PDB file of C-alpha atoms and ligand atoms in Angstrom:
ATOM      1  CA  MET A   1     145.671 134.031  86.098  1.00 89.00           C
ATOM      2  CA  ASP A   2     147.711 133.197  82.998  1.00 93.00           C
ATOM      3  CA  LEU A   3     150.807 131.015  82.737  1.00 93.00           C
ATOM      4  CA  ASN A   4     152.826 131.649  79.595  1.00 93.00           C
ATOM      5  CA  PHE A   5     154.533 128.450  78.544  1.00 95.00           C
ATOM      6  CA  THR A   6     157.091 128.068  75.733  1.00 95.00           C
ATOM      7  CA  ASN A   7     158.786 124.773  75.017  1.00 95.00           C
ATOM      8  CA  PRO A   8     162.348 125.092  73.686  1.00 94.00           C
ATOM      9  CA  SER A   9     163.282 121.457  74.445  1.00 93.00           C
ATOM     10  CA  PRO A  10     163.381 118.525  71.986  1.00 93.00           C
ATOM     11  CA  GLU A  11     160.525 116.753  73.852  1.00 93.00           C
ATOM     12  CA  SER A  12     156.827 117.555  74.194  1.00 96.00           C
ATOM     13  CA  HIS A  13     155.653 118.821  77.583  1.00 97.00           C
ATOM     14  CA  THR A  14     152.657 120.082  79.549  1.00 97.00           C
ATOM     15  CA  ILE A  15     152.071 121.821  82.865  1.00 96.00           C
ATOM     16  CA  HIS A  16     149.685 119.831  85.032  1.00 97.00           C
ATOM     17  CA  LEU A  17     148.389 122.083  87.830  1.00 96.00           C
ATOM     18  CA  HIS A  18     148.140 119.400  90.483  1.00 96.00           C
ATOM     19  CA  GLY A  19     145.228 120.021  92.842  1.00 95.00           C
ATOM     20  CA  LEU A  20     144.181 123.375  91.368  1.00 95.00           C
ATOM     21  CA  ASP A  21     140.591 123.694  90.174  1.00 94.00           C
ATOM     22  CA  VAL A  22     141.264 124.218  86.465  1.00 95.00           C
ATOM     23  CA  ASP A  23     139.067 123.203  83.544  1.00 95.00           C
ATOM     24  CA  GLN A  24     139.963 120.214  81.415  1.00 94.00           C
ATOM     25  CA  ALA A  25     141.558 122.275  78.622  1.00 93.00           C
ATOM     26  CA  ASN A  26     144.013 123.767  81.110  1.00 94.00           C
ATOM     27  CA  ASP A  27     144.702 120.593  83.097  1.00 94.00           C
ATOM     28  CA  GLY A  28     147.886 119.611  81.252  1.00 94.00           C
ATOM     29  CA  VAL A  29     146.988 115.934  80.861  1.00 94.00           C
ATOM     30  CA  PRO A  30     147.967 115.199  77.252  1.00 92.00           C
ATOM     31  CA  ALA A  31     145.190 112.719  76.414  1.00 90.00           C
ATOM     32  CA  THR A  32     142.392 115.001  77.631  1.00 92.00           C
ATOM     33  CA  SER A  33     143.796 118.444  76.774  1.00 92.00           C
ATOM     34  CA  PHE A  34     146.931 118.965  74.677  1.00 93.00           C
ATOM     35  CA  GLN A  35     150.692 118.797  74.801  1.00 94.00           C
ATOM     36  CA  LEU A  36     153.202 121.330  73.609  1.00 95.00           C
ATOM     37  CA  ALA A  37     155.667 120.217  70.906  1.00 96.00           C
ATOM     38  CA  THR A  38     159.142 121.672  70.442  1.00 96.00           C
ATOM     39  CA  GLY A  39     159.092 125.396  69.745  1.00 96.00           C
ATOM     40  CA  GLU A  40     155.412 125.878  70.546  1.00 96.00           C
ATOM     41  CA  SER A  41     153.940 128.370  73.017  1.00 96.00           C
ATOM     42  CA  THR A  42     150.644 128.433  74.885  1.00 96.00           C
ATOM     43  CA  VAL A  43     148.890 130.119  77.788  1.00 96.00           C
ATOM     44  CA  TYR A  44     147.319 128.157  80.622  1.00 96.00           C
ATOM     45  CA  SER A  45     144.463 130.163  82.166  1.00 96.00           C
ATOM     46  CA  PHE A  46     142.698 129.530  85.420  1.00 95.00           C
ATOM     47  CA  THR A  47     141.171 131.267  88.412  1.00 95.00           C
ATOM     48  CA  ALA A  48     142.847 130.462  91.719  1.00 93.00           C
ATOM     49  CA  ASP A  49     139.691 130.387  93.837  1.00 92.00           C
ATOM     50  CA  HIS A  50     141.156 128.605  96.835  1.00 95.00           C
ATOM     51  CA  ALA A  51     144.179 129.767  98.815  1.00 96.00           C
ATOM     52  CA  GLY A  52     146.440 126.860  99.610  1.00 96.00           C
ATOM     53  CA  THR A  53     149.442 124.679  98.833  1.00 97.00           C
ATOM     54  CA  PHE A  54     149.570 123.042  95.393  1.00 97.00           C
ATOM     55  CA  LEU A  55     152.006 121.364  93.018  1.00 97.00           C
ATOM     56  CA  TYR A  56     152.698 121.303  89.309  1.00 97.00           C
ATOM     57  CA  HIS A  57     154.497 118.875  87.047  1.00 97.00           C
ATOM     58  CA  CYS A  58     154.830 117.858  83.438  1.00 97.00           C
ATOM     59  CA  HIS A  59     152.347 115.126  82.514  1.00 96.00           C
ATOM     60  CA  VAL A  60     154.094 113.805  79.377  1.00 95.00           C
ATOM     61  CA  THR A  61     155.812 110.446  80.019  1.00 91.00           C
ATOM     62  CA  THR A  62     155.454 111.579  83.598  1.00 91.00           C
ATOM     63  CA  THR A  63     157.970 109.250  85.221  1.00 89.00           C
ATOM     64  CA  LEU A  64     160.726 110.318  82.854  1.00 89.00           C
ATOM     65  CA  HIS A  65     159.958 114.013  83.024  1.00 92.00           C
ATOM     66  CA  LEU A  66     159.637 113.988  86.831  1.00 92.00           C
ATOM     67  CA  THR A  67     162.995 112.270  87.049  1.00 89.00           C
ATOM     68  CA  MET A  68     164.464 115.116  84.991  1.00 90.00           C
ATOM     69  CA  GLY A  69     163.025 117.618  87.483  1.00 93.00           C
ATOM     70  CA  MET A  70     159.932 119.042  85.758  1.00 95.00           C
ATOM     71  CA  TYR A  71     157.927 119.821  88.876  1.00 96.00           C
ATOM     72  CA  GLY A  72     157.483 122.433  91.566  1.00 96.00           C
ATOM     73  CA  MET A  73     155.205 123.963  94.186  1.00 96.00           C
ATOM     74  CA  ILE A  74     152.503 126.604  93.766  1.00 95.00           C
ATOM     75  CA  LEU A  75     151.274 128.698  96.689  1.00 94.00           C
ATOM     76  CA  VAL A  76     147.986 130.531  96.338  1.00 94.00           C
ATOM     77  CA  LYS A  77     148.186 133.247  98.968  1.00 92.00           C
ATOM     78  CA  ARG A  78     145.810 135.839 100.345  1.00 91.00           C
ATOM     79  CA  PRO A  79     146.871 139.493 100.557  1.00 84.00           C
ATOM     80  CA  ASP A  80     145.871 139.693 104.239  1.00 88.00           C
ATOM     81  CA  GLN A  81     148.402 136.963 105.172  1.00 87.00           C
ATOM     82  CA  THR A  82     145.775 134.554 106.421  1.00 94.00           C
ATOM     83  CA  LEU A  83     145.797 130.894 105.326  1.00 96.00           C
ATOM     84  CA  PHE A  84     142.235 130.993 103.973  1.00 96.00           C
ATOM     85  CA  ALA A  85     139.092 133.129 104.299  1.00 94.00           C
ATOM     86  CA  GLY A  86     138.440 133.306 108.037  1.00 95.00           C
ATOM     87  CA  GLY A  87     141.613 131.318 108.698  1.00 96.00           C
ATOM     88  CA  PRO A  88     144.530 132.051 111.000  1.00 96.00           C
ATOM     89  CA  HIS A  89     147.060 134.837 110.391  1.00 93.00           C
ATOM     90  CA  TYR A  90     150.735 133.950 110.006  1.00 91.00           C
ATOM     91  CA  ASP A  91     154.033 135.781 109.541  1.00 84.00           C
ATOM     92  CA  GLN A  92     156.030 133.794 107.026  1.00 85.00           C
ATOM     93  CA  ASP A  93     155.682 131.139 104.314  1.00 88.00           C
ATOM     94  CA  VAL A  94     158.201 128.301 104.087  1.00 91.00           C
ATOM     95  CA  PRO A  95     157.709 126.064 101.022  1.00 93.00           C
ATOM     96  CA  LEU A  96     159.041 122.539 101.640  1.00 96.00           C
ATOM     97  CA  LEU A  97     158.922 120.332  98.544  1.00 97.00           C
ATOM     98  CA  PHE A  98     159.924 116.698  98.956  1.00 98.00           C
ATOM     99  CA  SER A  99     161.245 114.736  96.002  1.00 97.00           C
ATOM    100  CA  ASP A 100     163.480 111.812  95.147  1.00 96.00           C
ATOM    101  CA  LEU A 101     165.027 110.131  92.133  1.00 94.00           C
ATOM    102  CA  GLU A 102     166.962 107.062  91.091  1.00 93.00           C
ATOM    103  CA  VAL A 103     170.374 108.053  89.764  1.00 94.00           C
ATOM    104  CA  ALA A 104     170.493 105.241  87.191  1.00 92.00           C
ATOM    105  CA  THR A 105     167.171 106.323  85.693  1.00 91.00           C
ATOM    106  CA  ASN A 106     168.184 109.980  85.727  1.00 90.00           C
ATOM    107  CA  LEU A 107     171.415 109.184  83.864  1.00 91.00           C
ATOM    108  CA  ASP A 108     169.823 106.826  81.333  1.00 89.00           C
ATOM    109  CA  PRO A 109     166.086 107.529  81.144  1.00 83.00           C
ATOM    110  CA  VAL A 110     165.637 105.987  77.696  1.00 83.00           C
ATOM    111  CA  GLY A 111     167.479 102.815  78.690  1.00 85.00           C
ATOM    112  CA  SER A 112     165.360 102.598  81.839  1.00 84.00           C
ATOM    113  CA  PHE A 113     162.061 102.680  79.942  1.00 83.00           C
ATOM    114  CA  PRO A 114     159.318 101.439  80.741  1.00 82.00           C
ATOM    115  CA  PHE A 115     160.090 102.500  84.312  1.00 80.00           C
ATOM    116  CA  HIS A 116     158.513  99.548  86.085  1.00 77.00           C
ATOM    117  CA  ASP A 117     161.101  99.258  88.822  1.00 80.00           C
ATOM    118  CA  ILE A 118     162.219 102.681  90.026  1.00 85.00           C
ATOM    119  CA  ARG A 119     163.837 102.632  93.430  1.00 90.00           C
ATOM    120  CA  PRO A 120     164.875 106.150  94.448  1.00 94.00           C
ATOM    121  CA  ASP A 121     168.329 106.573  95.941  1.00 95.00           C
ATOM    122  CA  VAL A 122     168.549 110.377  96.238  1.00 97.00           C
ATOM    123  CA  PHE A 123     166.153 112.131  98.625  1.00 98.00           C
ATOM    124  CA  MET A 124     165.646 115.888  98.720  1.00 97.00           C
ATOM    125  CA  VAL A 125     163.883 118.814 100.361  1.00 97.00           C
ATOM    126  CA  ASN A 126     163.601 121.797  97.998  1.00 94.00           C
ATOM    127  CA  GLY A 127     166.204 120.081  95.818  1.00 95.00           C
ATOM    128  CA  HIS A 128     168.740 120.011  98.670  1.00 95.00           C
ATOM    129  CA  ARG A 129     169.945 117.220 100.905  1.00 96.00           C
ATOM    130  CA  GLY A 130     172.385 116.405 103.689  1.00 95.00           C
ATOM    131  CA  THR A 131     174.772 119.207 104.582  1.00 94.00           C
ATOM    132  CA  GLN A 132     173.123 121.511 102.021  1.00 93.00           C
ATOM    133  CA  LEU A 133     170.155 121.652 104.381  1.00 93.00           C
ATOM    134  CA  GLU A 134     172.475 122.922 107.145  1.00 90.00           C
ATOM    135  CA  GLU A 135     173.394 126.009 105.128  1.00 84.00           C
ATOM    136  CA  GLU A 136     171.922 129.207 106.559  1.00 78.00           C
ATOM    137  CA  ALA A 137     170.096 130.057 103.347  1.00 77.00           C
ATOM    138  CA  ASN A 138     168.266 126.702 103.439  1.00 85.00           C
ATOM    139  CA  MET A 139     167.231 126.827 107.095  1.00 88.00           C
ATOM    140  CA  VAL A 140     163.929 128.049 108.546  1.00 89.00           C
ATOM    141  CA  TRP A 141     164.457 131.252 110.554  1.00 83.00           C
ATOM    142  CA  SER A 142     161.977 132.745 112.973  1.00 82.00           C
ATOM    143  CA  ALA A 143     161.923 135.394 115.679  1.00 77.00           C
ATOM    144  CA  PRO A 144     160.185 134.888 119.049  1.00 82.00           C
ATOM    145  CA  GLY A 145     156.420 135.086 118.617  1.00 85.00           C
ATOM    146  CA  ASP A 146     156.525 134.312 114.892  1.00 86.00           C
ATOM    147  CA  THR A 147     153.987 131.965 113.351  1.00 92.00           C
ATOM    148  CA  VAL A 148     155.476 130.158 110.366  1.00 93.00           C
ATOM    149  CA  ALA A 149     153.405 128.418 107.677  1.00 95.00           C
ATOM    150  CA  LEU A 150     155.175 125.233 106.591  1.00 97.00           C
ATOM    151  CA  ARG A 151     153.936 124.430 103.074  1.00 97.00           C
ATOM    152  CA  LEU A 152     154.579 120.697 102.744  1.00 98.00           C
ATOM    153  CA  GLY A 153     154.151 118.958  99.418  1.00 98.00           C
ATOM    154  CA  SER A 154     155.547 115.768  97.979  1.00 98.00           C
ATOM    155  CA  MET A 155     156.614 114.866  94.458  1.00 97.00           C
ATOM    156  CA  ALA A 156     158.568 111.893  95.872  1.00 96.00           C
ATOM    157  CA  TYR A 157     158.001 108.235  95.051  1.00 94.00           C
ATOM    158  CA  SER A 158     158.594 107.586  98.730  1.00 95.00           C
ATOM    159  CA  ARG A 159     156.215 108.036 101.623  1.00 97.00           C
ATOM    160  CA  VAL A 160     157.642 110.905 103.678  1.00 98.00           C
ATOM    161  CA  ARG A 161     157.152 110.790 107.432  1.00 98.00           C
ATOM    162  CA  CYS A 162     157.873 114.119 109.155  1.00 98.00           C
ATOM    163  CA  HIS A 163     158.515 114.389 112.896  1.00 98.00           C
ATOM    164  CA  PHE A 164     157.708 117.730 114.517  1.00 98.00           C
ATOM    165  CA  PRO A 165     159.430 118.307 117.893  1.00 98.00           C
ATOM    166  CA  PRO A 166     157.111 119.629 120.634  1.00 98.00           C
ATOM    167  CA  GLU A 167     159.045 122.950 120.747  1.00 97.00           C
ATOM    168  CA  LEU A 168     157.447 123.811 117.391  1.00 97.00           C
ATOM    169  CA  HIS A 169     153.838 123.557 118.621  1.00 97.00           C
ATOM    170  CA  ALA A 170     152.840 122.334 115.154  1.00 98.00           C
ATOM    171  CA  VAL A 171     149.177 122.422 114.156  1.00 98.00           C
ATOM    172  CA  CYS A 172     147.870 121.125 110.822  1.00 98.00           C
ATOM    173  CA  HIS A 173     145.319 123.502 109.261  1.00 98.00           C
ATOM    174  CA  MET A 174     144.990 122.445 105.640  1.00 98.00           C
ATOM    175  CA  SER A 175     145.207 119.349 103.476  1.00 97.00           C
ATOM    176  CA  ASP A 176     145.371 119.204  99.686  1.00 96.00           C
ATOM    177  CA  GLY A 177     144.552 122.889  99.254  1.00 95.00           C
ATOM    178  CA  ARG A 178     141.493 123.015 101.520  1.00 97.00           C
ATOM    179  CA  PRO A 179     140.953 123.902 105.190  1.00 97.00           C
ATOM    180  CA  LEU A 180     140.490 120.882 107.439  1.00 97.00           C
ATOM    181  CA  PRO A 181     137.108 120.615 109.202  1.00 96.00           C
ATOM    182  CA  GLU A 182     139.084 120.472 112.441  1.00 97.00           C
ATOM    183  CA  THR A 183     142.718 121.368 113.024  1.00 97.00           C
ATOM    184  CA  PHE A 184     144.931 118.921 114.870  1.00 97.00           C
ATOM    185  CA  ALA A 185     148.211 119.151 116.772  1.00 98.00           C
ATOM    186  CA  VAL A 186     150.777 117.144 114.878  1.00 97.00           C
ATOM    187  CA  ASP A 187     153.929 115.371 116.059  1.00 97.00           C
ATOM    188  CA  SER A 188     154.241 112.964 113.150  1.00 97.00           C
ATOM    189  CA  LEU A 189     152.748 113.193 109.665  1.00 97.00           C
ATOM    190  CA  ASP A 190     152.852 110.864 106.661  1.00 97.00           C
ATOM    191  CA  ILE A 191     152.869 112.537 103.249  1.00 98.00           C
ATOM    192  CA  PHE A 192     152.107 110.336 100.273  1.00 97.00           C
ATOM    193  CA  PRO A 193     153.070 111.200  96.677  1.00 96.00           C
ATOM    194  CA  GLY A 194     151.136 114.248  95.455  1.00 97.00           C
ATOM    195  CA  GLU A 195     149.780 115.232  98.879  1.00 98.00           C
ATOM    196  CA  ARG A 196     150.063 118.698 100.416  1.00 98.00           C
ATOM    197  CA  PHE A 197     149.670 119.910 103.990  1.00 98.00           C
ATOM    198  CA  THR A 198     149.823 123.389 105.502  1.00 98.00           C
ATOM    199  CA  ILE A 199     151.097 123.375 109.058  1.00 98.00           C
ATOM    200  CA  LEU A 200     151.529 126.380 111.344  1.00 98.00           C
ATOM    201  CA  VAL A 201     154.419 126.261 113.769  1.00 97.00           C
ATOM    202  CA  ALA A 202     155.288 128.692 116.568  1.00 96.00           C
ATOM    203  CA  PRO A 203     158.884 127.810 117.497  1.00 94.00           C
ATOM    204  CA  GLU A 204     159.826 128.432 121.115  1.00 93.00           C
ATOM    205  CA  ALA A 205     162.230 131.372 121.552  1.00 89.00           C
ATOM    206  CA  GLY A 206     165.818 130.318 120.975  1.00 88.00           C
ATOM    207  CA  TRP A 207     164.945 126.825 119.704  1.00 92.00           C
ATOM    208  CA  ASP A 208     167.264 125.561 116.982  1.00 90.00           C
ATOM    209  CA  GLY A 209     166.305 121.948 116.323  1.00 95.00           C
ATOM    210  CA  ALA A 210     165.046 120.181 113.224  1.00 97.00           C
ATOM    211  CA  VAL A 211     162.064 118.512 111.617  1.00 98.00           C
ATOM    212  CA  SER A 212     163.338 115.103 110.575  1.00 98.00           C
ATOM    213  CA  CYS A 213     161.871 113.619 107.418  1.00 98.00           C
ATOM    214  CA  ALA A 214     162.115 109.874 106.843  1.00 98.00           C
ATOM    215  CA  PHE A 215     161.722 108.618 103.268  1.00 98.00           C
ATOM    216  CA  TRP A 216     159.981 105.225 103.367  1.00 97.00           C
ATOM    217  CA  ASN A 217     160.090 102.893 100.401  1.00 94.00           C
ATOM    218  CA  MET A 218     156.569 102.375  99.067  1.00 89.00           C
ATOM    219  CA  VAL A 219     157.178  98.744  98.022  1.00 86.00           C
ATOM    220  CA  ASP A 220     159.332  97.205 100.750  1.00 87.00           C
ATOM    221  CA  PRO A 221     158.590  98.656 104.175  1.00 84.00           C
ATOM    222  CA  GLY A 222     161.716 100.385 105.417  1.00 93.00           C
ATOM    223  CA  VAL A 223     163.356 103.761 105.759  1.00 96.00           C
ATOM    224  CA  GLU A 224     165.662 104.571 102.837  1.00 96.00           C
ATOM    225  CA  ASP A 225     166.935 107.924 104.087  1.00 97.00           C
ATOM    226  CA  VAL A 226     166.357 110.740 106.581  1.00 98.00           C
ATOM    227  CA  GLN A 227     166.726 114.438 105.783  1.00 98.00           C
ATOM    228  CA  ASP A 228     166.551 117.179 108.427  1.00 97.00           C
ATOM    229  CA  ILE A 229     164.870 120.561 107.943  1.00 97.00           C
ATOM    230  CA  ARG A 230     166.848 122.769 110.309  1.00 95.00           C
ATOM    231  CA  PHE A 231     165.437 125.691 112.262  1.00 94.00           C
ATOM    232  CA  GLY A 232     167.345 128.745 113.483  1.00 87.00           C
ATOM    233  CA  ALA A 233     166.331 131.333 116.052  1.00 83.00           C
ATOM    234  CA  LEU A 234     166.411 135.034 115.266  1.00 73.00           C
ATOM    235  CA  ALA A 235     166.652 137.518 118.095  1.00 63.00           C
ATOM    236  CA  SER A 236     163.581 139.670 118.587  1.00 53.00           C
ATOM    237  CA  SER A 237     165.545 142.713 117.459  1.00 38.00           C
ATOM    238  CA  VAL A 238     167.556 142.228 114.313  1.00 41.00           C
ATOM    239  CA  GLU A 239     170.011 145.016 115.203  1.00 38.00           C
ATOM    240  CA  GLU A 240     170.735 143.495 118.596  1.00 40.00           C
ATOM    241  CA  GLY A 241     170.791 139.921 117.501  1.00 41.00           C
ATOM    242  CA  GLY A 242     172.959 140.219 114.428  1.00 43.00           C
ATOM    243  CA  SER A 243     171.029 137.373 112.833  1.00 51.00           C
ATOM    244  CA  PRO A 244     172.361 136.207 109.465  1.00 55.00           C
ATOM    245  CA  TRP A 245     169.091 136.467 107.560  1.00 60.00           C
ATOM    246  CA  LEU A 246     166.111 138.749 107.452  1.00 64.00           C
ATOM    247  CA  ARG A 247     162.685 137.967 106.204  1.00 63.00           C
ATOM    248  CA  PRO A 248     162.157 139.394 102.723  1.00 72.00           C
ATOM    249  CA  GLY A 249     160.869 142.863 102.002  1.00 78.00           C
ATOM    250  CA  TYR A 250     158.039 143.530  99.594  1.00 80.00           C
ATOM    251  CA  PRO A 251     156.670 142.765  97.155  1.00 85.00           C
ATOM    252  CA  ASN A 252     158.159 139.309  96.951  1.00 81.00           C
ATOM    253  CA  PRO A 253     158.277 138.167  94.185  1.00 84.00           C
ATOM    254  CA  ALA A 254     159.090 141.627  92.839  1.00 90.00           C
ATOM    255  CA  ASP A 255     158.345 142.893  89.344  1.00 92.00           C
ATOM    256  CA  GLN A 256     159.129 146.633  89.069  1.00 92.00           C
ATOM    257  CA  TRP A 257     160.762 147.418  92.429  1.00 90.00           C
ATOM    258  CA  TYR A 258     161.677 145.732  95.678  1.00 88.00           C
ATOM    259  CA  ALA A 259     161.627 147.460  99.062  1.00 83.00           C
ATOM    260  CA  LEU A 260     164.153 146.029 101.494  1.00 82.00           C
ATOM    261  CA  PRO A 261     162.812 145.159 104.952  1.00 74.00           C
ATOM    262  CA  GLU A 262     163.111 148.157 107.211  1.00 64.00           C
ATOM    263  CA  ALA A 263     165.850 146.754 109.386  1.00 57.00           C
ATOM    264  CA  ALA A 264     168.057 146.202 106.331  1.00 55.00           C
ATOM    265  CA  ALA A 265     167.659 149.695 104.875  1.00 52.00           C
ATOM    266  CA  PRO A 266     168.178 152.396 107.520  1.00 47.00           C
ATOM    267  CA  VAL A 267     167.394 155.942 106.443  1.00 43.00           C
ATOM    268  CA  ALA A 268     171.071 156.936 106.312  1.00 40.00           C
ATOM    269  CA  LEU A 269     171.658 154.529 103.475  1.00 42.00           C
ATOM    270  CA  SER A 270     169.619 156.591 101.075  1.00 42.00           C
ATOM    271  CA  ALA A 271     172.300 159.269 101.334  1.00 41.00           C
ATOM    272  CA  ALA A 272     175.603 157.581 101.981  1.00 45.00           C
ATOM    273  CA  GLY A 273     175.221 153.830 101.947  1.00 59.00           C
ATOM    274  CA  GLU A 274     175.111 151.272  99.218  1.00 78.00           C
ATOM    275  CA  VAL A 275     173.426 147.966  98.660  1.00 85.00           C
ATOM    276  CA  VAL A 276     175.123 144.894  97.261  1.00 86.00           C
ATOM    277  CA  VAL A 277     173.123 142.228  95.430  1.00 90.00           C
ATOM    278  CA  TRP A 278     174.209 138.737  94.473  1.00 87.00           C
ATOM    279  CA  ASP A 279     172.446 136.259  92.229  1.00 82.00           C
ATOM    280  CA  LEU A 280     171.632 132.698  93.225  1.00 72.00           C
ATOM    281  CA  GLN A 281     175.058 131.479  92.113  1.00 71.00           C
ATOM    282  CA  GLY A 282     176.688 133.978  94.473  1.00 75.00           C
ATOM    283  CA  ARG A 283     177.920 136.247  91.661  1.00 84.00           C
ATOM    284  CA  LEU A 284     177.960 139.998  92.303  1.00 88.00           C
ATOM    285  CA  PHE A 285     174.974 141.340  90.367  1.00 92.00           C
ATOM    286  CA  PHE A 286     174.519 144.944  91.508  1.00 91.00           C
ATOM    287  CA  ARG A 287     176.237 147.490  93.691  1.00 88.00           C
ATOM    288  CA  GLY A 288     174.871 150.976  94.157  1.00 84.00           C
ATOM    289  CA  PRO A 289     172.800 153.390  96.225  1.00 77.00           C
ATOM    290  CA  LEU A 290     169.290 152.627  97.416  1.00 75.00           C
ATOM    291  CA  ASP A 291     166.499 154.919  96.264  1.00 73.00           C
ATOM    292  CA  ALA A 292     164.290 155.445  99.344  1.00 73.00           C
ATOM    293  CA  GLY A 293     164.933 151.882 100.466  1.00 76.00           C
ATOM    294  CA  ARG A 294     163.956 150.462  97.091  1.00 84.00           C
ATOM    295  CA  LEU A 295     165.740 148.636  94.318  1.00 88.00           C
ATOM    296  CA  ASP A 296     164.605 149.167  90.731  1.00 90.00           C
ATOM    297  CA  VAL A 297     164.379 145.559  89.494  1.00 93.00           C
ATOM    298  CA  SER A 298     162.300 146.239  86.375  1.00 94.00           C
ATOM    299  CA  GLY A 299     165.138 145.268  84.045  1.00 94.00           C
ATOM    300  CA  TRP A 300     166.570 142.417  86.094  1.00 95.00           C
ATOM    301  CA  PRO A 301     166.473 138.796  84.900  1.00 92.00           C
ATOM    302  CA  GLU A 302     163.986 136.614  86.725  1.00 88.00           C
ATOM    303  CA  GLY A 303     165.447 134.628  89.595  1.00 84.00           C
ATOM    304  CA  ALA A 304     166.415 134.664  93.242  1.00 83.00           C
ATOM    305  CA  TYR A 305     168.690 137.340  94.709  1.00 87.00           C
ATOM    306  CA  VAL A 306     170.392 138.161  97.995  1.00 85.00           C
ATOM    307  CA  ALA A 307     170.803 141.804  99.044  1.00 86.00           C
ATOM    308  CA  GLN A 308     172.880 143.316 101.835  1.00 82.00           C
ATOM    309  CA  CYS A 309     173.479 146.855 103.088  1.00 79.00           C
ATOM    310  CA  GLY A 310     176.817 147.321 104.826  1.00 71.00           C
ATOM    311  CA  ALA A 311     177.228 144.742 107.559  1.00 67.00           C
ATOM    312  CA  LEU A 312     173.491 144.438 108.193  1.00 70.00           C
ATOM    313  CA  PRO A 313     171.718 141.099 107.782  1.00 70.00           C
ATOM    314  CA  LYS A 314     171.074 139.813 104.292  1.00 78.00           C
ATOM    315  CA  THR A 315     167.645 139.466 102.757  1.00 81.00           C
ATOM    316  CA  ARG A 316     166.514 137.108 100.018  1.00 82.00           C
ATOM    317  CA  PHE A 317     163.950 137.880  97.347  1.00 85.00           C
ATOM    318  CA  ILE A 318     162.704 136.786  93.968  1.00 86.00           C
ATOM    319  CA  VAL A 319     162.306 138.795  90.768  1.00 90.00           C
ATOM    320  CA  ALA A 320     159.538 137.643  88.446  1.00 88.00           C
ATOM    321  CA  HIS A 321     158.070 139.635  85.558  1.00 88.00           C
TER     322      HIS A 321
HETATM  323 CU1   CU B 401     157.742 117.111  80.097  1.00 58.85          CU
END
């Protein structure tokens, strides 16, 4: 696949595809490939041979550029919704990216150079922390019988220790983008910087607990912070349960059109109903009729959206062109 990369910022940057099997020219390490100066554009090309959980980050003055947030997660997925060739089937992907930063370095990166003594004091999951992780949109939702793939990856300076309550029946299937020779049931897992794990969970019906994640300092042994990934239980029938969120429709991410999940787009809506769409900032983006359960997103800006029909549950999706 191709990644089109344009650099409008005053600094040079790269995209390092952490853990993906790319050739040296596309690896994004400045000394061995190239870096992109202000105003330049390039295309990173690679073949994603292995399904799995990966990361990316800028590799120029890495400490500084990580502190400014130049990182993310990459999922290589199979169309048949299995983890890997011959691997287990699952219902839903939940990316969980751990990161941290030191506020003083973030506010004054140049003054903090050469970064020999970073001690993070903000600890995040998917860029959220504390009460943000209690918001419905940031929780993990599953219906009875669902198998959820937790895609764990860490860009943190800390060691992250996750505790999986027994009600989740967590089993680790993959590490660093490859299937494990043998799966193992997991109640506690340490994730070091740059590591990725894919864990399948099958939450017990009605369970609404949390996976607690302790951020351990890598220099002085001790827990700096704990963040909770909260789980919510959907009823088996969305109509009966009135659950606040639905799983997304398809395709997701969407390019030309997006079909709402069936339970959010009853047939009647195509005649009389309307759909309301908000952007990630909660601003009203679109209001209008559905065309056979589909939204035409071909002209929409890239980003995350929330759609709702009437009083039915909301669904989240991403537009990417
Ligand atoms: Cu950079």
